[in-house]
Coordinates of C-alpha atoms in Angstrom, one line a residue:
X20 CA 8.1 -19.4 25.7
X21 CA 5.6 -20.1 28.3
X22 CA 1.8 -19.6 27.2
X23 CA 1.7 -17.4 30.5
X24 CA 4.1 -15.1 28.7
X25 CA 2.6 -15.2 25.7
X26 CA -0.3 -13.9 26.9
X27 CA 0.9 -11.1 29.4
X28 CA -1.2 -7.9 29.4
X29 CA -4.2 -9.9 27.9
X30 CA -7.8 -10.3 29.8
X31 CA -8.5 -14.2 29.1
X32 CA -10.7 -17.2 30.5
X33 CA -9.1 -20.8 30.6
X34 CA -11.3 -22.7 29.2
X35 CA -9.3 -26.3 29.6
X36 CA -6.4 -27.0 30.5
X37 CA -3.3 -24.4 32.1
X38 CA -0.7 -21.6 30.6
X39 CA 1.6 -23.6 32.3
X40 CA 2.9 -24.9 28.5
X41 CA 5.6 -24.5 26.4
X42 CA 5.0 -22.6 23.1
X43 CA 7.5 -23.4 20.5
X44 CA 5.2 -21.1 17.5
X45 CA 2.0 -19.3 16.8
X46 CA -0.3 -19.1 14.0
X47 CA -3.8 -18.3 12.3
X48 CA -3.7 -20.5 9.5
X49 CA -3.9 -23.8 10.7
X50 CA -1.9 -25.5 8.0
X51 CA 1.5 -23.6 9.5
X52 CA 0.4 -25.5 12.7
X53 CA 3.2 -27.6 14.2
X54 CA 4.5 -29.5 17.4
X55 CA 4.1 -26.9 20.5
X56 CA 2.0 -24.3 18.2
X57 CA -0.5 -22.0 19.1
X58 CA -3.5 -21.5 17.0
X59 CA -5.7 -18.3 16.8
X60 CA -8.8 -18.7 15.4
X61 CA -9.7 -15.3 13.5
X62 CA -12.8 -14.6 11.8
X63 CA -12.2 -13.9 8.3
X64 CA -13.9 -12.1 5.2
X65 CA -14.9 -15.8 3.6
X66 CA -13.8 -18.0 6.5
X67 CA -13.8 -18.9 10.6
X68 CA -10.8 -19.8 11.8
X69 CA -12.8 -21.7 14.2
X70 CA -13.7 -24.3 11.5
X71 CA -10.0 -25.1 11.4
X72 CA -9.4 -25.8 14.7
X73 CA -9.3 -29.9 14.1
X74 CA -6.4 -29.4 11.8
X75 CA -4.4 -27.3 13.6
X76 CA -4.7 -29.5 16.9
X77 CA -4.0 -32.7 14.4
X78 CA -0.8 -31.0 13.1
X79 CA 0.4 -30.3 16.8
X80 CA -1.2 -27.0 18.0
X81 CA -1.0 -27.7 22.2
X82 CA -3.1 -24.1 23.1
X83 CA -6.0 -22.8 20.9
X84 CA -7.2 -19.2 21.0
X85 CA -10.6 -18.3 20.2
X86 CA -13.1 -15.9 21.4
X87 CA -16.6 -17.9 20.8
X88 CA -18.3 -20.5 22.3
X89 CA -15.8 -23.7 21.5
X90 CA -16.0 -27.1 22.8
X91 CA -12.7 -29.4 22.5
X92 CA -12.3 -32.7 23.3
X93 CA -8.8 -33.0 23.0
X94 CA -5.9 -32.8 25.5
X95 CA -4.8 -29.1 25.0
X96 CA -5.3 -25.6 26.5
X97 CA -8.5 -23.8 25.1
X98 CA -8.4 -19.8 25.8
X99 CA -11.1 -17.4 25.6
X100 CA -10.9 -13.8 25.0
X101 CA -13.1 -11.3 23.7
X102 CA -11.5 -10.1 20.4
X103 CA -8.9 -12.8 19.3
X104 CA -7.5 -10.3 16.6
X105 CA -7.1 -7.7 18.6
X106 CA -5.2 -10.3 21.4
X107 CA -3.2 -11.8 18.1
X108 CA -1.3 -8.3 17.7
X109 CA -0.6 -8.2 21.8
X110 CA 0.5 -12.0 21.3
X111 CA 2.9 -11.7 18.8
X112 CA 4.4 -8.0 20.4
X113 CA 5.3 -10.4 22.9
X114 CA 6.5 -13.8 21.4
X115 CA 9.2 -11.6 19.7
X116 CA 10.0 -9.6 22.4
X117 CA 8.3 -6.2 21.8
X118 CA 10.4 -5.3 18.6
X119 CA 9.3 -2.5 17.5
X120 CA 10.2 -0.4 20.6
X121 CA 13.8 -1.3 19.9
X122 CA 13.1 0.5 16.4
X123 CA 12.5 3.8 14.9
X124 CA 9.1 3.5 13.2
X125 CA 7.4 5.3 10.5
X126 CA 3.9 4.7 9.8
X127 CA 3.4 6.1 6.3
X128 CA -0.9 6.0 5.5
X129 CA -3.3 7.5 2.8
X130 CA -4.7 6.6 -0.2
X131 CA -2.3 7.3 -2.5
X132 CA 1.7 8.1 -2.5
X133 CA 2.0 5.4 0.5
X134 CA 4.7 3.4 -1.6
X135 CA 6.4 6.6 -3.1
X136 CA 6.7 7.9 0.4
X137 CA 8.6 5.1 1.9
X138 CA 11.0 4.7 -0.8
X139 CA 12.2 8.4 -1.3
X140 CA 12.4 8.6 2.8
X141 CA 14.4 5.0 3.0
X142 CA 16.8 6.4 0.3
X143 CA 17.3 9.7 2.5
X144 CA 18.0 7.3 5.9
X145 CA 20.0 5.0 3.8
X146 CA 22.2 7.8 2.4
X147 CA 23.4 9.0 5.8
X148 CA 24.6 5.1 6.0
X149 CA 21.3 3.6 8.5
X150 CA 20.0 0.6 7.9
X151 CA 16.6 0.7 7.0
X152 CA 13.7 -1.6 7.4
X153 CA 11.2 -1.6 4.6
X154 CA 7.1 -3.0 4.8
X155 CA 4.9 -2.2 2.0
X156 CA 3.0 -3.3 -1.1
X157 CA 5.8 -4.0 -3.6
X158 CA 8.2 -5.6 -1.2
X159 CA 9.4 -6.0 2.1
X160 CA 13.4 -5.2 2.7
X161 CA 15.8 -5.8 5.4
X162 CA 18.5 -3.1 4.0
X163 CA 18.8 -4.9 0.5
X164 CA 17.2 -8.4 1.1
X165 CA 14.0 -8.3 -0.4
X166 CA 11.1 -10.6 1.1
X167 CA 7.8 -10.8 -0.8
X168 CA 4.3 -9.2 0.8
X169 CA 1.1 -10.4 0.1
X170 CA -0.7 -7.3 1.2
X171 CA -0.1 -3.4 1.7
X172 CA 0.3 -4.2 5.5
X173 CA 1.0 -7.5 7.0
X174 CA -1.0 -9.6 9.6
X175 CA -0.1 -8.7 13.1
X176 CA 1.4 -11.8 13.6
X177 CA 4.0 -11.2 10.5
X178 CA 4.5 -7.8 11.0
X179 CA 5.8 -8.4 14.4
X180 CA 8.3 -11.3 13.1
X181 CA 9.6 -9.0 10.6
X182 CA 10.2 -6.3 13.1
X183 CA 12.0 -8.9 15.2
X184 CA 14.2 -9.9 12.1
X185 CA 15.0 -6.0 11.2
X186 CA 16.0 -5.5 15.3
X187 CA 18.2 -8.8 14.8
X188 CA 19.7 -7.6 11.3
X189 CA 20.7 -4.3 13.1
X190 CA 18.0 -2.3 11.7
X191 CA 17.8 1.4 13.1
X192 CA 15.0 2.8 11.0
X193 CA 11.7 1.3 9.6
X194 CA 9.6 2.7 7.3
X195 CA 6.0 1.0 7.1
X196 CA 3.1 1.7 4.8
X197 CA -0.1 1.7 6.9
X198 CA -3.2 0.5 5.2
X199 CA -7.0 1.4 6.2
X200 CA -7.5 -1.9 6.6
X201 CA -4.6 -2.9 9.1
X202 CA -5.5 0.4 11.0
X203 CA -9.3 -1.1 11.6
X204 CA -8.2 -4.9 11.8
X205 CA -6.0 -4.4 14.6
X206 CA -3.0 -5.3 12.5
X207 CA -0.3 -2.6 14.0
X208 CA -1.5 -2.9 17.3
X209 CA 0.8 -3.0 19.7
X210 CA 3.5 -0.8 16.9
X211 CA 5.5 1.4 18.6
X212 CA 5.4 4.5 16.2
X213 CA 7.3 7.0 15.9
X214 CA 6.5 9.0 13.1
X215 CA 3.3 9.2 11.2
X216 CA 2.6 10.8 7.8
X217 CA -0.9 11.4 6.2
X218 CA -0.8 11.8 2.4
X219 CA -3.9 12.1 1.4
X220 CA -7.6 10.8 1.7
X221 CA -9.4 10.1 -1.6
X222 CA -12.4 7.2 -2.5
X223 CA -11.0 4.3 -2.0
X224 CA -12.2 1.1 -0.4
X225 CA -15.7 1.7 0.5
X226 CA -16.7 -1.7 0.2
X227 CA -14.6 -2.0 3.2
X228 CA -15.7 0.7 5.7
X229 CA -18.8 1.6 3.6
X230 CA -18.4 5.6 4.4
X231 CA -16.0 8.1 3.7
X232 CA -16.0 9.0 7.5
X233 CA -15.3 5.9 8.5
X234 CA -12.5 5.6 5.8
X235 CA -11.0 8.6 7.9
X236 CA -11.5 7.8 11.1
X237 CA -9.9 4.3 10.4
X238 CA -6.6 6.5 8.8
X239 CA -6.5 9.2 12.0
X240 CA -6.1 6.1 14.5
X241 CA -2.4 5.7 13.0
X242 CA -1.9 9.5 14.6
X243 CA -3.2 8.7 18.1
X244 CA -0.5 6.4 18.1
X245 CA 2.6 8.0 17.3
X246 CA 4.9 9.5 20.0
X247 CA 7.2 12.2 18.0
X248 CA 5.9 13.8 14.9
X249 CA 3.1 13.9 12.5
X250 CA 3.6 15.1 8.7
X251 CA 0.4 16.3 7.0
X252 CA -0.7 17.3 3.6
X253 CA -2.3 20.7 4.7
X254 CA -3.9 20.5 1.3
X255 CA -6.1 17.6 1.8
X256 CA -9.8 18.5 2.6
X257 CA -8.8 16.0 5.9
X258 CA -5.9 17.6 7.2
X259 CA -7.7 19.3 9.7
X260 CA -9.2 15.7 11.1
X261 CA -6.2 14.0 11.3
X262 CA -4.5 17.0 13.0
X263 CA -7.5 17.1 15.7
X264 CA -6.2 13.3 16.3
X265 CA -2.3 13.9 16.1
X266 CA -1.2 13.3 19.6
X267 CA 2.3 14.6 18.8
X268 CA 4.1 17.6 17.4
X269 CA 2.3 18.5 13.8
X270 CA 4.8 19.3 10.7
X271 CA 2.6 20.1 7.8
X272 CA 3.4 20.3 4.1
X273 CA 1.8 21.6 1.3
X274 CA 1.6 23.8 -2.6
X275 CA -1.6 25.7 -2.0
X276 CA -2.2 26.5 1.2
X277 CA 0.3 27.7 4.1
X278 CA 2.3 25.2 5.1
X279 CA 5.8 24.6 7.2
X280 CA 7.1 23.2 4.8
X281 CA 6.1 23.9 0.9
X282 CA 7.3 23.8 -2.7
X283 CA 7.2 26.9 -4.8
X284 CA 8.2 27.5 -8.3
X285 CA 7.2 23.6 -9.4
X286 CA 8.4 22.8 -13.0
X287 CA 7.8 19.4 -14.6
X288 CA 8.3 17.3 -18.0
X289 CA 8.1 13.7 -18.2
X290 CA 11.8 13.5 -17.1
X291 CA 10.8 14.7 -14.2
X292 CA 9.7 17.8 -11.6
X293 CA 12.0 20.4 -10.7
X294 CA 10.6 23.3 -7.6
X295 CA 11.7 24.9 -4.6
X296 CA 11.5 23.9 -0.8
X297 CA 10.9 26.1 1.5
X298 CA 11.6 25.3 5.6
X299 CA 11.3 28.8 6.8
X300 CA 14.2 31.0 5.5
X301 CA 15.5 28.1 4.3
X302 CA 15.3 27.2 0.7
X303 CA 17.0 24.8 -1.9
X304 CA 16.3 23.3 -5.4
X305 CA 14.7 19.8 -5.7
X306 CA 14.5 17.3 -8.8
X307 CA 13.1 14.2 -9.1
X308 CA 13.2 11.6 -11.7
X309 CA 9.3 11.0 -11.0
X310 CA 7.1 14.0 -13.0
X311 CA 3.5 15.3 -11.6
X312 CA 2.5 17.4 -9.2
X313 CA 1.6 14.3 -6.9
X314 CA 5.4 13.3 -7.1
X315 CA 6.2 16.9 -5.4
X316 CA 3.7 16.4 -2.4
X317 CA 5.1 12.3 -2.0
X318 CA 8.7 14.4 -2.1
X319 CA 7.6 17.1 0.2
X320 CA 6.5 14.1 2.8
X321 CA 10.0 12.7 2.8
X322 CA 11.7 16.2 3.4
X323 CA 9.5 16.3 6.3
X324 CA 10.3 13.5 7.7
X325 CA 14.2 13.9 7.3
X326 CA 13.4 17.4 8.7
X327 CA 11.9 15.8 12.0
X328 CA 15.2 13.8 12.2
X329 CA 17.7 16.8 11.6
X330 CA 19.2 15.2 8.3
X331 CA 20.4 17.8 6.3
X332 CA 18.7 19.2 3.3
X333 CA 21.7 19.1 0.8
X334 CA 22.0 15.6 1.6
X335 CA 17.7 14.9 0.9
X336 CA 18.5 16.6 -2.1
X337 CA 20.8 14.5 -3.1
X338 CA 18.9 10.7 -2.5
X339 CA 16.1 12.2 -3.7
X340 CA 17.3 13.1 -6.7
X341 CA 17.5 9.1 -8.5
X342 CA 14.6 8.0 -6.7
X343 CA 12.4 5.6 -8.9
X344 CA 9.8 3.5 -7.9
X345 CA 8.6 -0.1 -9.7
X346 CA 5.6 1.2 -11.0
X347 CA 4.8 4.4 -10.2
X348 CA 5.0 6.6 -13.7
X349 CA 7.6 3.9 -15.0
X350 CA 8.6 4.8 -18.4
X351 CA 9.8 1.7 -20.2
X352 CA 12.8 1.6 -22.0
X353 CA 11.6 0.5 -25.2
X354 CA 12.5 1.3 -29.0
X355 CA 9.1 2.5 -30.5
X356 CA 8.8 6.1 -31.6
X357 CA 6.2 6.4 -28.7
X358 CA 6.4 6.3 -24.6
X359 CA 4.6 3.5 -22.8
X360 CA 4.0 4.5 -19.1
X361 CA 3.0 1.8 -16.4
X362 CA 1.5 3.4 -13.0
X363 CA -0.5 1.6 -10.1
X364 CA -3.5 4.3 -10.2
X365 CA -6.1 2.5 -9.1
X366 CA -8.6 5.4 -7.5
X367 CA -10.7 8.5 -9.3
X368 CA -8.2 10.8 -7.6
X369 CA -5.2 8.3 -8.7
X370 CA -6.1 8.6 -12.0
X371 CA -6.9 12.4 -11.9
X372 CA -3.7 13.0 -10.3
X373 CA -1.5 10.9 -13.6
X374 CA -3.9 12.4 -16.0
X375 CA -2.9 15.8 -15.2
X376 CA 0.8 15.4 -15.2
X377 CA 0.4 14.1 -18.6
X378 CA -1.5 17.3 -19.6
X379 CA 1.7 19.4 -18.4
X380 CA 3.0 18.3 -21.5
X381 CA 3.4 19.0 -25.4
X382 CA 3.3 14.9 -26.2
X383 CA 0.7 13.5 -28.9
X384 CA -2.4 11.8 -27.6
X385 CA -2.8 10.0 -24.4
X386 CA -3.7 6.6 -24.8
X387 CA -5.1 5.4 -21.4
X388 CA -6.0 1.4 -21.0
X389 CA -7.3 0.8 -17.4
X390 CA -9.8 -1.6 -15.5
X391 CA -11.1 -1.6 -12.0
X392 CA -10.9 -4.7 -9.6
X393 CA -13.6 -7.0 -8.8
X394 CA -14.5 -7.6 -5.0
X395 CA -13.5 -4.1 -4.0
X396 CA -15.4 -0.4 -4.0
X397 CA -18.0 -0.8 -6.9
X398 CA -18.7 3.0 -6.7
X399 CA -15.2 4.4 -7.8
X400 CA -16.0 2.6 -11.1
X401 CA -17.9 5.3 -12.9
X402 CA -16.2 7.9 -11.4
X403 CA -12.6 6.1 -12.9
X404 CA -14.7 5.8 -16.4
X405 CA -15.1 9.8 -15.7
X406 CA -12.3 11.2 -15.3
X407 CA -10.8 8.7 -17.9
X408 CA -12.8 10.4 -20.6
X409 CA -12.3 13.9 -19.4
X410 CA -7.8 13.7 -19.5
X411 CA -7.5 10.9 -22.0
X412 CA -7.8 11.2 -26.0
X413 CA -8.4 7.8 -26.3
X414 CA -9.6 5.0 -23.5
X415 CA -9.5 1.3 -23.9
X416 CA -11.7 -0.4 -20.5
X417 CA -10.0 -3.7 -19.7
X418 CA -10.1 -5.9 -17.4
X419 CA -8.0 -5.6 -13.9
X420 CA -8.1 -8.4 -11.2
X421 CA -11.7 -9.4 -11.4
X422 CA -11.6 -12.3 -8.9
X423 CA -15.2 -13.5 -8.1
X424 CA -16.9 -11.2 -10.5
X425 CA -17.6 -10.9 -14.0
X426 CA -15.1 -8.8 -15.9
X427 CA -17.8 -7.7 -18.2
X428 CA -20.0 -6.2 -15.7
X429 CA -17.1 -4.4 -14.1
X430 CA -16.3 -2.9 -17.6
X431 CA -19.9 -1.7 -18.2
X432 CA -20.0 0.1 -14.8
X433 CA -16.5 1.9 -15.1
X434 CA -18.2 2.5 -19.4
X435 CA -21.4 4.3 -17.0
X436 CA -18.9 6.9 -16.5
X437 CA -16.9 7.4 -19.6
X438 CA -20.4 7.8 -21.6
X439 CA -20.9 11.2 -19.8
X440 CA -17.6 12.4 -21.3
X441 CA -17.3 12.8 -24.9
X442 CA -13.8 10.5 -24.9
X443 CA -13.7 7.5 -28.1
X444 CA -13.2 4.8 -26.3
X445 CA -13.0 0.9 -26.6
X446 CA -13.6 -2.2 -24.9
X447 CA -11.2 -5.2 -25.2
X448 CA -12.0 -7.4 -21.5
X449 CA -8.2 -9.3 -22.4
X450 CA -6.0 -7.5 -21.0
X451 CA -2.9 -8.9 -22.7
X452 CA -4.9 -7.9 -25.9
X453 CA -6.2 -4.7 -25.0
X454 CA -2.3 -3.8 -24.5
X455 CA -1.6 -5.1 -28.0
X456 CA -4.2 -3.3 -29.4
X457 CA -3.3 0.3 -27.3
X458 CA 0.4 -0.3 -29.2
X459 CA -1.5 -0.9 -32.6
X460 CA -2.8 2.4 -32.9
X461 CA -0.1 4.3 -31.3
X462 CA 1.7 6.7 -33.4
X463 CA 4.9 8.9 -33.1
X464 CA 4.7 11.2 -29.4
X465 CA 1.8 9.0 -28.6
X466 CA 1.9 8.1 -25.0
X467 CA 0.4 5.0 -24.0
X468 CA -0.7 4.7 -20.3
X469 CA -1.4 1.1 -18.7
X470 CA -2.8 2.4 -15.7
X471 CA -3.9 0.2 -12.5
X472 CA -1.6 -2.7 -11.9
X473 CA 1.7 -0.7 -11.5
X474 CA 4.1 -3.1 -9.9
X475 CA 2.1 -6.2 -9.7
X476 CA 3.4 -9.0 -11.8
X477 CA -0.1 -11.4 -12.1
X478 CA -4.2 -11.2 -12.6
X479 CA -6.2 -12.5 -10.3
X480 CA -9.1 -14.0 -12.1
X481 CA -11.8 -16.1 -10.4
X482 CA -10.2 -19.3 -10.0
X483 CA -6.9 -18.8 -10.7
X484 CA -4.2 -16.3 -10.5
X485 CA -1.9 -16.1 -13.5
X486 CA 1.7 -14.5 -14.1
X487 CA 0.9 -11.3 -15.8
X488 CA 3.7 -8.6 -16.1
X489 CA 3.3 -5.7 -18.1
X490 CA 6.6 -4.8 -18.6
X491 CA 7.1 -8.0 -20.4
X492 CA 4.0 -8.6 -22.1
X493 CA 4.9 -5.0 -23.8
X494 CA 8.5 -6.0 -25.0
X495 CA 6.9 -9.5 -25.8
X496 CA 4.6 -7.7 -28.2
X497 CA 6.8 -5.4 -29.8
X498 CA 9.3 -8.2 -30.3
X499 CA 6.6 -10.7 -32.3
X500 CA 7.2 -13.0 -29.9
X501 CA 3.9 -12.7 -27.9
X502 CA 3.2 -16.1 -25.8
X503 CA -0.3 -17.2 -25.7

């Protein structure tokens, strides 16, 4: 494609060079640089793609992207524009041809239930035989082909390509979790959406956009930008924010307050929650395989959805029903005389919200083992260490992704919050043997909860990042056949 393409709709200055050029890639990481590439230089949180210009040109970038002050003595095409992550989003819209307006696209945002969400509505499309596009933090999918994420929402620049792949797979439907971050990075400009859902809005990544306003404000941008439907938790304190920025037809959702759509009569056990929707003078009988009251709002999200679309409520009834989610209140299948329970609550509200659903039930103690990660909010710390003490009979603080910091210091801020409680607790910074441990002392009915790394499968420590699944560090343990 010719760089003039590429960079239709953009305001730019030619530095050197001309757009008269044939473009054969684009990147942002100079070492995927090759013959005919184009390199953006984005500014990063611990690096300026700026400083990697050199490479990329060395490894065959022929145009370079940047919006500072660059000089370049090679023979290529140097462009200048004012945001180059913002122009990165319009630049790969139009390398792959615009995709996602050849799509149906659900933006799915919030700070928890984002990953429930998607699953239980791609197994409602999928059961009235679409095929359905998947982007999220477990996994992407192309119908059953799974491809591996590195974050919640991809770069612009891969999010664009994958939309391209769904529309050349024969995709009808995609269903995308929308981070914070890719909302105020620019990531889904340029996303054609049709649908947006709001879950929820709890503390969550303030070391990112340092108030709870801006945390919002970053979340309501997704519903300026869809074109059909929005689907919102009337329950949260933020509803009425993001409806003020819904620029489409509101469907709202809720337990406690009125909603359109709402669950009544809620029953749950660990097996699961059992309750009523209700769609005017419509009603019908859910279950789902996932217990907690946060499992029925996640549920209640999807219905709306499949409402917007017309799909017929016998038939959500029916894909939700075997919904399960990597993860997300995963009961292991294990033979001990107690349950072990592996969820991704990483938040106060997180927590709050798996705590409770234990308390529903007549079990023995709850056994929670968590940690908080390192480079990330600081302030949900003692507020985690809080509410762990005020649900939990027993606590063990461990150790959860500390990258660059010290575990220890982590542990004694989440401990800051667990001392105001009157909750025993323990702290083992090993994670592998603060599980053993949690198993040592549990007795019959007992549930143990490893709470925080839900599906992820490896630790990020600070100079490495090593294989780490719970799942099997669990079985190794209760076999004897730990591996140091």
């Amino acid at each position: 494609m010719r760089l003039a393409d590429v960079l239709k709709d953009i305001e730019y200055t030619i530095v050197k060079g001309n757009v008269d050029v044939d473009i054969r890639g684009i990147c942002y990481d100079s070492r995927n640089s090759k013959d005919g590439s184009m390199f953006v230089a984005i500014k990063g949180f611990k690096s300026d793609g700026a400083d990697y210009i050199g490479d990329a040109i060395e490894r065959g970038a022929v145009a370079v992207l940047v919006d500072g002050e660059i000089s370049i003595d090679k023979d290529i095409t140097l462009i200048k524009v004012q945001n180059t992550r913002k122009s990165l989003a319009k630049i790969a819209s139009n390398y792959y041809g615009d995709p996602s307006k050849q799509l149906f696209l659900i933006g799915v945002t919030g700070t928890n239930g984002k990953t429930s969400v998607t699953y239980m509505i791609k197994s409602i499309l999928e059961s009235q035989n679409n095929k359905v596009g998947l982007i999220g933090t477990i996994q992407n999918m192309i119908g059953d082909k799974v491809y591996p994420t590195e974050r919640t929402t991809p770069e612009s620049l891969d999010l664009q390509r994958y939309l391209r792949l769904m529309v050349d797979e024969g995709v009808k439907y995609v269903v995308m979790e929308v981070s914070s971050h890719s909302l105020a990075l620019n990531r889904v400009d340029e996303c054609d959406f049709d649908i947006a859902v709001f879950t929820n809005l709890t503390q969550d990544h303030l070391d990112f956009h340092k108030t709870m306003d801006d945390y919002a404000n970053a979340k309501a941008k997704l519903f300026r930008m869809a074109k059909t439907a929005c689907v919102i938790n009337i329950d949260d304190d933020y509803s009425s924010l993001i409806i003020e920025n819904s620029n489409a037809k509101v469907v709202t959702y809720g337990i406690k307050d009125y909603a359109y759509i709402m669950a009544k009569d809620i029953k749950n056990d660990i097996k699961g929650a059992k309750y009523t929707v209700q769609i005017e003078d419509i009603k019908s009988d859910i279950a789902l395989k996932i217990p907690g009251l946060f499992s029925v709002y996640n549920s209640l999200a999807a219905i709306s959805v499949a409402f917007i679309l017309g799909i017929p409520l016998q038939s959500v009834k029916i894909a939700l029903k075997d919904v399960k989610i990597k993860g997300r209140f995963e009961i292991l299948d294990i033979d001990a005389p107690y349950n072990v329970v592996i969820d991704y609550a990483h938040t106060p509200d997180g927590l709050e919200n798996l705590m409770k659903a234990f308390g529903e039930y007549d079990t023995g103690r709850k056994i929670l083992l968590f940690g908080c990660g390192g480079d990330r909010d600081k302030g949900k710390r003692p507020k985690m260490g809080e509410v762990a003490g005020k649900y939990a009979d027993f606590v063990i603080i461990t150790s959860d992704n500390p990258r660059s910091e010290d575990p220890m210091q982590i542990i004694s801020e989440i401990e800051m919050g667990i001392k105001n409680t009157k909750c025993p607790y323990k702290i083992i910074e090993n994670r592998k043997e603060a599980i053993k441990y949690a198993l040592s002392i549990a007795k019959d009915n007992d549930i143990v909860i490893l709470a925080g790394k839900g599906h992820e499968t490896y630790q990020v420590l600070k100079d490495r990042v090593i294989d780490f699944d719970e799942r099997e560090i669990v079985k190794e343990i209760l076999n004897g056949d730990e591996k140091n």
